[in-house]
Short mmCIF file of C-alpha atoms in Angstrom, two decimals:
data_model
loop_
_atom_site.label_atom_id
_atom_site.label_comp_id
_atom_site.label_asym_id
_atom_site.label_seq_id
_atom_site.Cartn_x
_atom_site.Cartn_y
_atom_site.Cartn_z
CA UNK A 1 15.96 -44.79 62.63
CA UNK A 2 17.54 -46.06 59.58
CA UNK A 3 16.84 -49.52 59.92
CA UNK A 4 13.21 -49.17 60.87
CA UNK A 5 12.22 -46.94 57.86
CA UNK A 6 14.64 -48.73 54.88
CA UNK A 7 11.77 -50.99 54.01
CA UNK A 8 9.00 -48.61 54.39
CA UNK A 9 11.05 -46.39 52.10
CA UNK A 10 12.25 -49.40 49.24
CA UNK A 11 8.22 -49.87 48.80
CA UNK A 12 7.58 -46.17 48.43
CA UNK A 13 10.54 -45.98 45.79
CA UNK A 14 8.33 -49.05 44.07
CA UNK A 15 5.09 -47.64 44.33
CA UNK A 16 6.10 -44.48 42.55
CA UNK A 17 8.18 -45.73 39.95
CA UNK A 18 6.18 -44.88 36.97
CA UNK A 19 6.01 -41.48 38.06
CA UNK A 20 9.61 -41.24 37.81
CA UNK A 21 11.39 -39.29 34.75
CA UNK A 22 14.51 -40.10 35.96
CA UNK A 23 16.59 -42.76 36.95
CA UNK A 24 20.87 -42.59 38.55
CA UNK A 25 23.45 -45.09 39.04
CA UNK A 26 26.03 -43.17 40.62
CA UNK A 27 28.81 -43.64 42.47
CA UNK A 28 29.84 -41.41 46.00
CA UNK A 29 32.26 -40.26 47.92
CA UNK A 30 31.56 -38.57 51.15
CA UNK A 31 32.17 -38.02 54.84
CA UNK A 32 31.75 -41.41 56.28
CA UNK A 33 32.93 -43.10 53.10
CA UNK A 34 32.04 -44.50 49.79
CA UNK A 35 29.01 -46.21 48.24
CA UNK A 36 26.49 -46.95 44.95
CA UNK A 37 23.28 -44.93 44.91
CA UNK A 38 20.31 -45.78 43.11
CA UNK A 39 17.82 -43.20 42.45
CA UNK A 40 15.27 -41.94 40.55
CA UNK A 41 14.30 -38.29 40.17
CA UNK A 42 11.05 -35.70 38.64
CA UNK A 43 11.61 -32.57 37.33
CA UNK A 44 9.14 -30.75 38.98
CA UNK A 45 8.83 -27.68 36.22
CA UNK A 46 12.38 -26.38 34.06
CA UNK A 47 14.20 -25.67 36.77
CA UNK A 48 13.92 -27.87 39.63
CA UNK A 49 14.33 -31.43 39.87
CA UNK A 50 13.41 -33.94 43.33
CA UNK A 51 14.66 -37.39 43.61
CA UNK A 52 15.40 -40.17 46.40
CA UNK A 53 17.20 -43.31 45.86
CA UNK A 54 18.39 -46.75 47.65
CA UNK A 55 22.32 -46.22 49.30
CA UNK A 56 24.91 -49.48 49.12
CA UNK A 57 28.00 -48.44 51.36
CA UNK A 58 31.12 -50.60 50.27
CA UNK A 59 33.95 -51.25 51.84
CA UNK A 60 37.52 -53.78 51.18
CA UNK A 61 38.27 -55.56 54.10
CA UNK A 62 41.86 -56.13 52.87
CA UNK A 63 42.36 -53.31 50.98
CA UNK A 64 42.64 -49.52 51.12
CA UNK A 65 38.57 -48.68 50.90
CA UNK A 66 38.37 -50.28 54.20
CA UNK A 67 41.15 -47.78 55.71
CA UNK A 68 42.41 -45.12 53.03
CA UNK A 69 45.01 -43.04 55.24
CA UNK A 70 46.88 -43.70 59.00
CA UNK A 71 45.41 -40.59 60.60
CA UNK A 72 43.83 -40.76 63.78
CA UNK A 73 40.22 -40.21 62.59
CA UNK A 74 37.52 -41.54 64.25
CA UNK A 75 34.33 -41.37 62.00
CA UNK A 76 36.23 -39.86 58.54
CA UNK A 77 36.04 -42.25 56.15
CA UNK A 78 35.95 -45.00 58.49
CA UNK A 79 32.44 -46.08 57.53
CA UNK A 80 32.40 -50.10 58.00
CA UNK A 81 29.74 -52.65 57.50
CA UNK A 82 29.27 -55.53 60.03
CA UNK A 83 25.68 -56.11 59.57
CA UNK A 84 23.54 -56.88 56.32
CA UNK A 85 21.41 -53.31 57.25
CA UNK A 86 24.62 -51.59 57.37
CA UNK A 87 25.03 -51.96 54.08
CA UNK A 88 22.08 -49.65 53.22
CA UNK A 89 21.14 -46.32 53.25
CA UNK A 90 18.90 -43.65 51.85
CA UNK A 91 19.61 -40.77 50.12
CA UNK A 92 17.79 -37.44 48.83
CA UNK A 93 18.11 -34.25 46.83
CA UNK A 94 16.67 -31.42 45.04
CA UNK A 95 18.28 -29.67 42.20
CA UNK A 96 18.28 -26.17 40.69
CA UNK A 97 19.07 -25.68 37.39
CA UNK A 98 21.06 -22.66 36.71
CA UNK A 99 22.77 -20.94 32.97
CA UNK A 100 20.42 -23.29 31.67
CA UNK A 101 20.95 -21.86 27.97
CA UNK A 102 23.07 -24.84 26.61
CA UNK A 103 21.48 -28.06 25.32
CA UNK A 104 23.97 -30.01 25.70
CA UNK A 105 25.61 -28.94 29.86
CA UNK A 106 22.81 -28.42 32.70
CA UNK A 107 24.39 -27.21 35.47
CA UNK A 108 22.43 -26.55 38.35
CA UNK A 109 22.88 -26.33 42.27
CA UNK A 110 21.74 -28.72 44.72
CA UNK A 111 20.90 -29.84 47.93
CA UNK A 112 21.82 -33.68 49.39
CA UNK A 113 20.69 -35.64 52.65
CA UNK A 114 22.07 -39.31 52.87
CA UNK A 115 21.37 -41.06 56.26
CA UNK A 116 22.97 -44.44 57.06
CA UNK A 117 23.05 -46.58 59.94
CA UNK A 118 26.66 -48.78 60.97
CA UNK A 119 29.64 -48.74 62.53
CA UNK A 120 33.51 -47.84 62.01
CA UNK A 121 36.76 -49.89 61.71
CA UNK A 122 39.62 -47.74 63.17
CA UNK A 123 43.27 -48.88 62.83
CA UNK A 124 46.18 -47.31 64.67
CA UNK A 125 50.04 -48.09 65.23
CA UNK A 126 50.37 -46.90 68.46
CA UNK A 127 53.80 -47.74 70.78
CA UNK A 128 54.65 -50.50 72.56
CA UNK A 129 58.13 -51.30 72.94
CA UNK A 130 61.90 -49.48 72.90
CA UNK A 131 64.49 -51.59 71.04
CA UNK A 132 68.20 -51.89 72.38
CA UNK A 133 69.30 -49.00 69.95
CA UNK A 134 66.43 -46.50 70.90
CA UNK A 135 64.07 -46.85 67.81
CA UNK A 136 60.67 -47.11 69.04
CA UNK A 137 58.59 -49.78 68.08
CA UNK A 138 55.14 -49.69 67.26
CA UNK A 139 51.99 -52.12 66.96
CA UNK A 140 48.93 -52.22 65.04
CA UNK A 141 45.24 -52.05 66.52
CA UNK A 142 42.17 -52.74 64.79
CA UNK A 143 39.12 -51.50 66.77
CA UNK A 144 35.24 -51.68 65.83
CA UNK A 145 33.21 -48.55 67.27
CA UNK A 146 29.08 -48.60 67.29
CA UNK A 147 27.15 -48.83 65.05
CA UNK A 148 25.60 -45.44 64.77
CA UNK A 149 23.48 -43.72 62.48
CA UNK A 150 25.03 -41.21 59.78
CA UNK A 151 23.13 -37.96 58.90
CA UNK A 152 25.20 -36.29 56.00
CA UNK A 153 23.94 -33.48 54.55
CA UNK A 154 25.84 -31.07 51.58
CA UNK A 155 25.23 -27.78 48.93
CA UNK A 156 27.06 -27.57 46.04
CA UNK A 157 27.53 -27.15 42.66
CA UNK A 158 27.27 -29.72 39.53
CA UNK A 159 26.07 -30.53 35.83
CA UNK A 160 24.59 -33.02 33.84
CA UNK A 161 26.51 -33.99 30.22
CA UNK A 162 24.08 -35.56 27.35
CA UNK A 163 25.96 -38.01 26.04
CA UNK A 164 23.53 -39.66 23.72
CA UNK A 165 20.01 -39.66 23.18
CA UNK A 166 18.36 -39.49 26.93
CA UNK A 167 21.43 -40.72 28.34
CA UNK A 168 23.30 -37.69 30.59
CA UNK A 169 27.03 -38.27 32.60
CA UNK A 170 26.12 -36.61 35.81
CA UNK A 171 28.82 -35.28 38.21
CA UNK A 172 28.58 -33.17 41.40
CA UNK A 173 30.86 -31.58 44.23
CA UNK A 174 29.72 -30.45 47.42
CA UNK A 175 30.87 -28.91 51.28
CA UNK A 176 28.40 -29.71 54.08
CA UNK A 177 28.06 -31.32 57.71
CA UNK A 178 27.63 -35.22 59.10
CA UNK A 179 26.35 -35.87 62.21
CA UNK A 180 27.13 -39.08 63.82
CA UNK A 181 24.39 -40.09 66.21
CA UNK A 182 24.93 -43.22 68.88
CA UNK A 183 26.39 -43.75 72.18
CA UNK A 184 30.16 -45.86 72.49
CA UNK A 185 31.41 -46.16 75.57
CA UNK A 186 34.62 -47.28 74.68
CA UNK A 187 35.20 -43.57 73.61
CA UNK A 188 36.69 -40.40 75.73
CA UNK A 189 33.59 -38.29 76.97
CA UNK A 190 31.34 -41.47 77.83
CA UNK A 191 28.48 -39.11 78.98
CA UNK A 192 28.53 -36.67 76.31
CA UNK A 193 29.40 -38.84 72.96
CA UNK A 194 25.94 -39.76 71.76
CA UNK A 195 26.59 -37.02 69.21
CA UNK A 196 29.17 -35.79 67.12
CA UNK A 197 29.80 -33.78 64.11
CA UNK A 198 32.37 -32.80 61.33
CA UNK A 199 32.48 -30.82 58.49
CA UNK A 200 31.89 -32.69 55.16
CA UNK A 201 32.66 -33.27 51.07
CA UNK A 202 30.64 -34.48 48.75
CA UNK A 203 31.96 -35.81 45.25
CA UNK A 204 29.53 -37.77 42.87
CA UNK A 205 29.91 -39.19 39.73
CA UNK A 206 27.50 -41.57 37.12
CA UNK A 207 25.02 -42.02 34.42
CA UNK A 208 21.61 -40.38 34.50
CA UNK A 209 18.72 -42.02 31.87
CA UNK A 210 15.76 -39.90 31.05
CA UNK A 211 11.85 -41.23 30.54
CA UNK A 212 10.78 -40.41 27.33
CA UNK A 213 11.24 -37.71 25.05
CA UNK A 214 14.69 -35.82 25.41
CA UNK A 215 14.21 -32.46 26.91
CA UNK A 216 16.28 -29.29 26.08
#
């Protein structure tokens, strides 16, 4: 789904640029893992605010972004890119603007969908062995699961900072659900895993630059 809309969507985000007041660079952490998003954004009237944007999952192959903890999670943070389209995603969200009397702090409440199509890299020390004085010994698997496509979707609360002129520190937190669609039959449940679902966080963080004049 994903993959056959991304460029369909990149040429819309084009097309409407200059109708854009907005523009994002910020950084996210969520449910399947962490990436760069690249929006842009129109306030529709003082309080509410649309945008969609262009999503670039990263991962460390060596390193702890790949695989932050040793839990036995399948999809959490497990997010893993194999493919160039896995590395893409889309994202959007509509904002509320609430206590909207200080010039300086918007906050506001929002609403986020981000949708992403790839697979996971699971590792787990599982045991294999008893040594001659008891202690169990253990060995490491790496396993590659999918790809499937990511539907993450969260409410929550955040505000917008001016920091100079029309430039704004934007920051955000949010609770919500991900759905993991696809089938892997390498799983338990072979008939019934085309779909599963977890509760989710959101946490956002970046640099917002407003179009023209700066509005209070």
């Amino acid at each position: 789904m994903v993959k056959n809309n991304l460029g369909i969507f990149i040429l819309c985000i084009a097309f409407s640029a200059k109708s854009q007041t907005n523009f994002q660079l910020n950084y996210n952490s969520t449910f399947s893992g962490r990436n760069i998003l690249f929006s842009s954004s129109k306030d529709i009237n003082t309080k509410y605010e649309i945008g969609a944007g262009l999503r670039i999952n990263i991962h460390n192959i060596n390193g702890k972004l790949a695989h932050p903890d040793d839990q036995f999670n399948t999809y959490k943070k497990r997010l893993f890119m194999t493919q160039p389209i896995n590395y893409f995603g889309i994202s959007g969200f509509v904002n509320r603007q609430i206590f909207s009397n200080s010039k300086t702090i918007k906050p506001y409440i929002f609403y986020d969908l981000q949708a992403t199509y790839s697979g996971t890299r699971n590792r787990f020390f599982l045991p294999y062995d008893v040594a001659l004085d008891g202690t169990i010994l253990y060995k490491e698997h790496i396993q590659f699961w999918g790809p499937f496509t990511w539907v993450e979707q969260n409410i929550g609360f955040g505000f917008k900072a001016n920091l100079f002129d029309n430039l704004y520190l934007n920051q955000r937190m949010g609770l919500g659900s991900a759905f993991i669609l696809g089938y892997e039959k390498q799983l338990l449940d072979k008939y019934f895993n085309w779909f599963a679902w977890n509760f989710s966080t959101l946490f956002t963080i970046g640099l917002e630059y407003r179009l023209g004049s700066k509005t209070e």
